[in-house]
Amino acid sequence: MSTWAVIVAAGRGERAGLGMNKAFWPLDGRSVLSRCLDAFQACGRFDGAALALSESDMAAWTDLERREGPFPLVKAIARGGATRRDSVYSGLRALPEDCEIVAIHDAARPFVTSDVIVATLESAKAYGSGVISTPVVDTIKQVGPDGAVTSLERDSLRAVQTPQSFDYRRILAAHERAQAEDLPVTDDAMLFEHYYKGVRLVGAPGAEANRKLTTKADFEALNGPKPPEVRIGQGYDVHRLVEGRRLILCGVDVPYEKGLDGHSDADVAVHALMDALLGALGEGDIGRHFPDTDPAYKGADSMKLLAVVMEKVRAAGYSVGNADVTIVAQRPKLAGYMDQMKASVAAGLGIHPSRVNVKATTTERLGFEGEGLGISAQAVALLYK
Ligand code: CTP
Ligand code: MG
């Protein structure tokens, strides 16, 4: 006498909308079906299992065996049918003559545990059937064909799941009759009830977690909340230092003998920052948005241009996560202006100063910055939806 499992995975998983049979869906690195097989294997009570699969999933199964197998429990592959009942029947017929107890399980319940499986097996051994069930937490109403609503007494209700274990001969005979009569049933317990009455329901620790994955939302909930959509951008700009101009960096007037040359106020740091923001948006660069041939931008306050860029950021549905600006200048010494620059940039971006960083470096007198010919700036900005 032996104990077997029939695991049905021959559905299409249409309601889950995954574009594939949900049984093959990778759930945290291991498929829904593999997780079911693991639980039945771990239980240590089975001589084997018949797995019902549709023809179109055979390649996926071979692939799964190679990636996540072996699955020594699976001793037979049964061809699934048009309905779940057909698939179970096909699985039952694949079992050996000496089968005494069979546990029937939906591959769509990957959280099944040994406790739950064993509870149904023990009950089937003692009473001919054992169906896992949980108390109902919602108040259930029955709606009649005429729309009349009747309340059902909650304490008397149970929600049933799989596994459902049975005396093999009896459930096989019930399925044979159901095939002949084309009895519409949604689970095997219904069929057993119909022909024999007296189905035994059992509870077990772990039954609450043994939910069926059915809809798109079921899968989304498992994958956790979607990470926020983030985008990164970087910017770089250089301006020449000349006499007779103000030196404006991050919107702050820095006293110095020279200033940066340019069509606008030549705030090289804010220009790099705007390029970072536009880069993150995939919107090109400031030259495209504020051409230096346009007289409107002559002597323009770069902080005002930043406000225009920020409008584009908001219009695209983004907020600034953080920004980091590096100013490369040999002179003047900028250390004393960092806090003021940081506050100015934070105000321009509309975010808390803790999310802004401004730093300055020299180049050990190397290159154009080191020789005092110009100042360059680099910036990165992170946007999120
Ligand atoms: N099943 C089966 N053969 C069928 C239909 C269903 O083996 N012809 C299996 C499914 O693979 C699943 C279980 O029965 O493991 C429960 O069915 P359900 O949750 O309805 O799954 P699907 O039929 O795959 O999904 P949908 O109804 O959304 O298409
Ligand atoms: Mg279905």
mmCIF file with all atom_site columns, C-alpha atoms in Angstrom, residues 178-324:
data_model
loop_
_atom_site.group_PDB
_atom_site.id
_atom_site.type_symbol
_atom_site.label_atom_id
_atom_site.label_alt_id
_atom_site.label_comp_id
_atom_site.label_asym_id
_atom_site.label_entity_id
_atom_site.label_seq_id
_atom_site.pdbx_PDB_ins_code
_atom_site.Cartn_x
_atom_site.Cartn_y
_atom_site.Cartn_z
_atom_site.occupancy
_atom_site.B_iso_or_equiv
_atom_site.pdbx_formal_charge
_atom_site.auth_seq_id
_atom_site.auth_comp_id
_atom_site.auth_asym_id
_atom_site.auth_atom_id
_atom_site.pdbx_PDB_model_num
ATOM 1   C CA . ALA A 1 178 ? -18.128 12.653 -12.635 1.00 0.00 ? 178 ALA A CA 1
ATOM 2   C CA . GLN A 1 179 ? -16.521 12.259 -16.070 1.00 0.00 ? 179 GLN A CA 1
ATOM 3   C CA . ALA A 1 180 ? -19.452 10.194 -17.292 1.00 0.00 ? 180 ALA A CA 1
ATOM 4   C CA . GLU A 1 181 ? -22.003 12.629 -15.844 1.00 0.00 ? 181 GLU A CA 1
ATOM 5   C CA . ASP A 1 182 ? -19.896 15.730 -16.593 1.00 0.00 ? 182 ASP A CA 1
ATOM 6   C CA . LEU A 1 183 ? -20.458 16.949 -13.039 1.00 0.00 ? 183 LEU A CA 1
ATOM 7   C CA . PRO A 1 184 ? -19.406 20.596 -12.672 1.00 0.00 ? 184 PRO A CA 1
ATOM 8   C CA . VAL A 1 185 ? -17.165 20.850 -9.599  1.00 0.00 ? 185 VAL A CA 1
ATOM 9   C CA . THR A 1 186 ? -14.463 23.280 -8.531  1.00 0.00 ? 186 THR A CA 1
ATOM 10  C CA . ASP A 1 187 ? -12.665 20.925 -6.169  1.00 0.00 ? 187 ASP A CA 1
ATOM 11  C CA . ASP A 1 188 ? -12.401 17.242 -5.346  1.00 0.00 ? 188 ASP A CA 1
ATOM 12  C CA . ALA A 1 189 ? -14.094 17.623 -1.983  1.00 0.00 ? 189 ALA A CA 1
ATOM 13  C CA . MET A 1 190 ? -17.266 18.736 -3.796  1.00 0.00 ? 190 MET A CA 1
ATOM 14  C CA . LEU A 1 191 ? -17.177 15.591 -5.843  1.00 0.00 ? 191 LEU A CA 1
ATOM 15  C CA . PHE A 1 192 ? -16.548 13.383 -2.820  1.00 0.00 ? 192 PHE A CA 1
ATOM 16  C CA . GLU A 1 193 ? -19.427 15.094 -0.981  1.00 0.00 ? 193 GLU A CA 1
ATOM 17  C CA . HIS A 1 194 ? -21.661 14.559 -3.947  1.00 0.00 ? 194 HIS A CA 1
ATOM 18  C CA . TYR A 1 195 ? -21.153 10.795 -4.170  1.00 0.00 ? 195 TYR A CA 1
ATOM 19  C CA . TYR A 1 196 ? -20.313 9.785  -0.607  1.00 0.00 ? 196 TYR A CA 1
ATOM 20  C CA . LYS A 1 197 ? -21.368 12.635 1.732   1.00 0.00 ? 197 LYS A CA 1
ATOM 21  C CA . GLY A 1 198 ? -19.246 12.893 4.874   1.00 0.00 ? 198 GLY A CA 1
ATOM 22  C CA . VAL A 1 199 ? -16.166 14.847 3.721   1.00 0.00 ? 199 VAL A CA 1
ATOM 23  C CA . ARG A 1 200 ? -13.808 15.525 6.638   1.00 0.00 ? 200 ARG A CA 1
ATOM 24  C CA . LEU A 1 201 ? -12.427 19.035 7.002   1.00 0.00 ? 201 LEU A CA 1
ATOM 25  C CA . VAL A 1 202 ? -9.228  19.522 8.970   1.00 0.00 ? 202 VAL A CA 1
ATOM 26  C CA . GLY A 1 203 ? -7.327  22.559 10.157  1.00 0.00 ? 203 GLY A CA 1
ATOM 27  C CA . ALA A 1 204 ? -3.562  22.695 10.661  1.00 0.00 ? 204 ALA A CA 1
ATOM 28  C CA . PRO A 1 205 ? -0.938  25.232 11.632  1.00 0.00 ? 205 PRO A CA 1
ATOM 29  C CA . GLY A 1 206 ? 0.155   26.838 8.401   1.00 0.00 ? 206 GLY A CA 1
ATOM 30  C CA . ALA A 1 207 ? -3.259  26.622 6.765   1.00 0.00 ? 207 ALA A CA 1
ATOM 31  C CA . GLU A 1 208 ? -3.750  30.402 6.970   1.00 0.00 ? 208 GLU A CA 1
ATOM 32  C CA . ALA A 1 209 ? -0.608  30.987 4.934   1.00 0.00 ? 209 ALA A CA 1
ATOM 33  C CA . ASN A 1 210 ? -1.505  28.348 2.357   1.00 0.00 ? 210 ASN A CA 1
ATOM 34  C CA . ARG A 1 211 ? -3.198  30.789 0.022   1.00 0.00 ? 211 ARG A CA 1
ATOM 35  C CA . LYS A 1 212 ? -3.753  30.300 -3.663  1.00 0.00 ? 212 LYS A CA 1
ATOM 36  C CA . LEU A 1 213 ? -2.055  32.654 -6.076  1.00 0.00 ? 213 LEU A CA 1
ATOM 37  C CA . THR A 1 214 ? -4.754  33.661 -8.502  1.00 0.00 ? 214 THR A CA 1
ATOM 38  C CA . THR A 1 215 ? -4.771  37.299 -9.575  1.00 0.00 ? 215 THR A CA 1
ATOM 39  C CA . LYS A 1 216 ? -2.249  39.830 -10.739 1.00 0.00 ? 216 LYS A CA 1
ATOM 40  C CA . ALA A 1 217 ? -2.555  41.536 -7.336  1.00 0.00 ? 217 ALA A CA 1
ATOM 41  C CA . ASP A 1 218 ? -1.589  38.278 -5.563  1.00 0.00 ? 218 ASP A CA 1
ATOM 42  C CA . PHE A 1 219 ? 1.701   38.266 -7.437  1.00 0.00 ? 219 PHE A CA 1
ATOM 43  C CA . GLU A 1 220 ? 2.294   42.003 -7.066  1.00 0.00 ? 220 GLU A CA 1
ATOM 44  C CA . ALA A 1 221 ? 1.790   41.740 -3.303  1.00 0.00 ? 221 ALA A CA 1
ATOM 45  C CA . LEU A 1 222 ? 4.466   39.030 -3.157  1.00 0.00 ? 222 LEU A CA 1
ATOM 46  C CA . ASN A 1 223 ? 6.944   41.011 -5.154  1.00 0.00 ? 223 ASN A CA 1
ATOM 47  C CA . GLY A 1 224 ? 6.531   43.866 -2.650  1.00 0.00 ? 224 GLY A CA 1
ATOM 48  C CA . PRO A 1 225 ? 5.906   47.497 -3.508  1.00 0.00 ? 225 PRO A CA 1
ATOM 49  C CA . LYS A 1 226 ? 7.443   48.619 -6.761  1.00 0.00 ? 226 LYS A CA 1
ATOM 50  C CA . PRO A 1 227 ? 10.720  50.460 -6.261  1.00 0.00 ? 227 PRO A CA 1
ATOM 51  C CA . PRO A 1 228 ? 10.343  54.158 -7.024  1.00 0.00 ? 228 PRO A CA 1
ATOM 52  C CA . GLU A 1 229 ? 11.310  55.091 -10.535 1.00 0.00 ? 229 GLU A CA 1
ATOM 53  C CA . VAL A 1 230 ? 14.679  56.815 -10.254 1.00 0.00 ? 230 VAL A CA 1
ATOM 54  C CA . ARG A 1 231 ? 16.814  58.580 -12.829 1.00 0.00 ? 231 ARG A CA 1
ATOM 55  C CA . ILE A 1 232 ? 20.337  59.891 -12.591 1.00 0.00 ? 232 ILE A CA 1
ATOM 56  C CA . GLY A 1 233 ? 21.994  62.725 -14.487 1.00 0.00 ? 233 GLY A CA 1
ATOM 57  C CA . GLN A 1 234 ? 25.389  64.343 -14.544 1.00 0.00 ? 234 GLN A CA 1
ATOM 58  C CA . GLY A 1 235 ? 26.571  67.745 -15.720 1.00 0.00 ? 235 GLY A CA 1
ATOM 59  C CA . TYR A 1 236 ? 29.858  69.452 -16.484 1.00 0.00 ? 236 TYR A CA 1
ATOM 60  C CA . ASP A 1 237 ? 30.645  73.056 -17.365 1.00 0.00 ? 237 ASP A CA 1
ATOM 61  C CA . VAL A 1 238 ? 33.611  75.393 -17.720 1.00 0.00 ? 238 VAL A CA 1
ATOM 62  C CA . HIS A 1 239 ? 33.871  79.185 -17.802 1.00 0.00 ? 239 HIS A CA 1
ATOM 63  C CA . ARG A 1 240 ? 36.867  81.377 -18.326 1.00 0.00 ? 240 ARG A CA 1
ATOM 64  C CA . LEU A 1 241 ? 38.012  83.728 -15.519 1.00 0.00 ? 241 LEU A CA 1
ATOM 65  C CA . VAL A 1 242 ? 38.294  87.324 -16.710 1.00 0.00 ? 242 VAL A CA 1
ATOM 66  C CA . GLU A 1 243 ? 38.667  90.756 -15.167 1.00 0.00 ? 243 GLU A CA 1
ATOM 67  C CA . GLY A 1 244 ? 35.746  93.077 -14.723 1.00 0.00 ? 244 GLY A CA 1
ATOM 68  C CA . ARG A 1 245 ? 33.101  90.366 -14.013 1.00 0.00 ? 245 ARG A CA 1
ATOM 69  C CA . ARG A 1 246 ? 31.430  89.227 -10.782 1.00 0.00 ? 246 ARG A CA 1
ATOM 70  C CA . LEU A 1 247 ? 32.181  85.721 -9.579  1.00 0.00 ? 247 LEU A CA 1
ATOM 71  C CA . ILE A 1 248 ? 28.893  83.943 -8.900  1.00 0.00 ? 248 ILE A CA 1
ATOM 72  C CA . LEU A 1 249 ? 28.911  80.301 -7.793  1.00 0.00 ? 249 LEU A CA 1
ATOM 73  C CA . CYS A 1 250 ? 25.747  78.393 -6.770  1.00 0.00 ? 250 CYS A CA 1
ATOM 74  C CA . GLY A 1 251 ? 23.914  81.721 -6.781  1.00 0.00 ? 251 GLY A CA 1
ATOM 75  C CA . VAL A 1 252 ? 26.344  83.197 -4.222  1.00 0.00 ? 252 VAL A CA 1
ATOM 76  C CA . ASP A 1 253 ? 28.441  86.295 -4.934  1.00 0.00 ? 253 ASP A CA 1
ATOM 77  C CA . VAL A 1 254 ? 32.052  85.420 -4.092  1.00 0.00 ? 254 VAL A CA 1
ATOM 78  C CA . PRO A 1 255 ? 34.392  88.421 -3.738  1.00 0.00 ? 255 PRO A CA 1
ATOM 79  C CA . TYR A 1 256 ? 37.383  87.943 -6.043  1.00 0.00 ? 256 TYR A CA 1
ATOM 80  C CA . GLU A 1 257 ? 39.531  90.003 -8.371  1.00 0.00 ? 257 GLU A CA 1
ATOM 81  C CA . LYS A 1 258 ? 38.091  88.193 -11.402 1.00 0.00 ? 258 LYS A CA 1
ATOM 82  C CA . GLY A 1 259 ? 34.803  86.753 -12.454 1.00 0.00 ? 259 GLY A CA 1
ATOM 83  C CA . LEU A 1 260 ? 33.508  84.142 -14.890 1.00 0.00 ? 260 LEU A CA 1
ATOM 84  C CA . ASP A 1 261 ? 32.912  85.159 -18.465 1.00 0.00 ? 261 ASP A CA 1
ATOM 85  C CA . GLY A 1 262 ? 29.736  84.164 -20.253 1.00 0.00 ? 262 GLY A CA 1
ATOM 86  C CA . HIS A 1 263 ? 26.499  85.174 -21.899 1.00 0.00 ? 263 HIS A CA 1
ATOM 87  C CA . SER A 1 264 ? 24.521  84.760 -18.670 1.00 0.00 ? 264 SER A CA 1
ATOM 88  C CA . ASP A 1 265 ? 25.905  85.399 -15.177 1.00 0.00 ? 265 ASP A CA 1
ATOM 89  C CA . ALA A 1 266 ? 28.227  82.408 -15.959 1.00 0.00 ? 266 ALA A CA 1
ATOM 90  C CA . ASP A 1 267 ? 27.420  80.575 -12.697 1.00 0.00 ? 267 ASP A CA 1
ATOM 91  C CA . VAL A 1 268 ? 29.351  77.482 -13.734 1.00 0.00 ? 268 VAL A CA 1
ATOM 92  C CA . ALA A 1 269 ? 28.153  75.389 -10.751 1.00 0.00 ? 269 ALA A CA 1
ATOM 93  C CA . VAL A 1 270 ? 24.467  76.009 -11.402 1.00 0.00 ? 270 VAL A CA 1
ATOM 94  C CA . HIS A 1 271 ? 25.019  75.317 -15.100 1.00 0.00 ? 271 HIS A CA 1
ATOM 95  C CA . ALA A 1 272 ? 26.511  71.905 -14.277 1.00 0.00 ? 272 ALA A CA 1
ATOM 96  C CA . LEU A 1 273 ? 23.613  71.259 -11.924 1.00 0.00 ? 273 LEU A CA 1
ATOM 97  C CA . MET A 1 274 ? 21.018  72.183 -14.574 1.00 0.00 ? 274 MET A CA 1
ATOM 98  C CA . ASP A 1 275 ? 22.733  69.872 -17.032 1.00 0.00 ? 275 ASP A CA 1
ATOM 99  C CA . ALA A 1 276 ? 22.569  67.073 -14.471 1.00 0.00 ? 276 ALA A CA 1
ATOM 100 C CA . LEU A 1 277 ? 18.823  67.637 -14.018 1.00 0.00 ? 277 LEU A CA 1
ATOM 101 C CA . LEU A 1 278 ? 18.172  67.854 -17.757 1.00 0.00 ? 278 LEU A CA 1
ATOM 102 C CA . GLY A 1 279 ? 20.358  64.788 -18.249 1.00 0.00 ? 279 GLY A CA 1
ATOM 103 C CA . ALA A 1 280 ? 18.291  62.819 -15.735 1.00 0.00 ? 280 ALA A CA 1
ATOM 104 C CA . LEU A 1 281 ? 15.142  63.893 -17.588 1.00 0.00 ? 281 LEU A CA 1
ATOM 105 C CA . GLY A 1 282 ? 16.660  62.895 -20.920 1.00 0.00 ? 282 GLY A CA 1
ATOM 106 C CA . GLU A 1 283 ? 16.193  66.512 -22.041 1.00 0.00 ? 283 GLU A CA 1
ATOM 107 C CA . GLY A 1 284 ? 19.558  67.338 -23.553 1.00 0.00 ? 284 GLY A CA 1
ATOM 108 C CA . ASP A 1 285 ? 21.454  70.264 -22.036 1.00 0.00 ? 285 ASP A CA 1
ATOM 109 C CA . ILE A 1 286 ? 21.108  73.923 -21.116 1.00 0.00 ? 286 ILE A CA 1
ATOM 110 C CA . GLY A 1 287 ? 22.456  75.037 -24.500 1.00 0.00 ? 287 GLY A CA 1
ATOM 111 C CA . ARG A 1 288 ? 19.336  73.564 -26.052 1.00 0.00 ? 288 ARG A CA 1
ATOM 112 C CA . HIS A 1 289 ? 16.936  75.159 -23.579 1.00 0.00 ? 289 HIS A CA 1
ATOM 113 C CA . PHE A 1 290 ? 18.683  78.528 -23.064 1.00 0.00 ? 290 PHE A CA 1
ATOM 114 C CA . PRO A 1 291 ? 20.736  79.237 -26.230 1.00 0.00 ? 291 PRO A CA 1
ATOM 115 C CA . ASP A 1 292 ? 23.511  81.814 -25.704 1.00 0.00 ? 292 ASP A CA 1
ATOM 116 C CA . THR A 1 293 ? 22.508  83.409 -28.985 1.00 0.00 ? 293 THR A CA 1
ATOM 117 C CA . ASP A 1 294 ? 19.190  84.407 -27.414 1.00 0.00 ? 294 ASP A CA 1
ATOM 118 C CA . PRO A 1 295 ? 19.377  87.993 -26.070 1.00 0.00 ? 295 PRO A CA 1
ATOM 119 C CA . ALA A 1 296 ? 16.775  87.021 -23.438 1.00 0.00 ? 296 ALA A CA 1
ATOM 120 C CA . TYR A 1 297 ? 19.512  85.206 -21.540 1.00 0.00 ? 297 TYR A CA 1
ATOM 121 C CA . LYS A 1 298 ? 22.106  87.979 -21.670 1.00 0.00 ? 298 LYS A CA 1
ATOM 122 C CA . GLY A 1 299 ? 23.332  88.493 -18.114 1.00 0.00 ? 299 GLY A CA 1
ATOM 123 C CA . ALA A 1 300 ? 20.621  86.075 -16.945 1.00 0.00 ? 300 ALA A CA 1
ATOM 124 C CA . ASP A 1 301 ? 20.513  85.031 -13.304 1.00 0.00 ? 301 ASP A CA 1
ATOM 125 C CA . SER A 1 302 ? 21.275  81.296 -13.476 1.00 0.00 ? 302 SER A CA 1
ATOM 126 C CA . MET A 1 303 ? 19.143  80.660 -10.375 1.00 0.00 ? 303 MET A CA 1
ATOM 127 C CA . LYS A 1 304 ? 16.144  81.866 -12.435 1.00 0.00 ? 304 LYS A CA 1
ATOM 128 C CA . LEU A 1 305 ? 17.095  79.447 -15.194 1.00 0.00 ? 305 LEU A CA 1
ATOM 129 C CA . LEU A 1 306 ? 17.313  76.706 -12.561 1.00 0.00 ? 306 LEU A CA 1
ATOM 130 C CA . ALA A 1 307 ? 13.719  77.534 -11.591 1.00 0.00 ? 307 ALA A CA 1
ATOM 131 C CA . VAL A 1 308 ? 12.690  76.925 -15.222 1.00 0.00 ? 308 VAL A CA 1
ATOM 132 C CA . VAL A 1 309 ? 14.513  73.574 -15.247 1.00 0.00 ? 309 VAL A CA 1
ATOM 133 C CA . MET A 1 310 ? 12.834  72.628 -11.964 1.00 0.00 ? 310 MET A CA 1
ATOM 134 C CA . GLU A 1 311 ? 9.444   73.325 -13.559 1.00 0.00 ? 311 GLU A CA 1
ATOM 135 C CA . LYS A 1 312 ? 10.353  70.775 -16.239 1.00 0.00 ? 312 LYS A CA 1
ATOM 136 C CA . VAL A 1 313 ? 11.390  68.281 -13.546 1.00 0.00 ? 313 VAL A CA 1
ATOM 137 C CA . ARG A 1 314 ? 8.042   68.675 -11.766 1.00 0.00 ? 314 ARG A CA 1
ATOM 138 C CA . ALA A 1 315 ? 6.053   68.632 -14.986 1.00 0.00 ? 315 ALA A CA 1
ATOM 139 C CA . ALA A 1 316 ? 7.608   65.247 -15.789 1.00 0.00 ? 316 ALA A CA 1
ATOM 140 C CA . GLY A 1 317 ? 6.415   64.009 -12.397 1.00 0.00 ? 317 GLY A CA 1
ATOM 141 C CA . TYR A 1 318 ? 9.798   63.869 -10.674 1.00 0.00 ? 318 TYR A CA 1
ATOM 142 C CA . SER A 1 319 ? 11.246  65.200 -7.435  1.00 0.00 ? 319 SER A CA 1
ATOM 143 C CA . VAL A 1 320 ? 14.916  65.660 -6.663  1.00 0.00 ? 320 VAL A CA 1
ATOM 144 C CA . GLY A 1 321 ? 16.321  62.954 -4.394  1.00 0.00 ? 321 GLY A CA 1
ATOM 145 C CA . ASN A 1 322 ? 19.711  64.550 -3.900  1.00 0.00 ? 322 ASN A CA 1
ATOM 146 C CA . ALA A 1 323 ? 22.304  66.552 -5.743  1.00 0.00 ? 323 ALA A CA 1
ATOM 147 C CA . ASP A 1 324 ? 26.059  66.778 -5.429  1.00 0.00 ? 324 ASP A CA 1
#
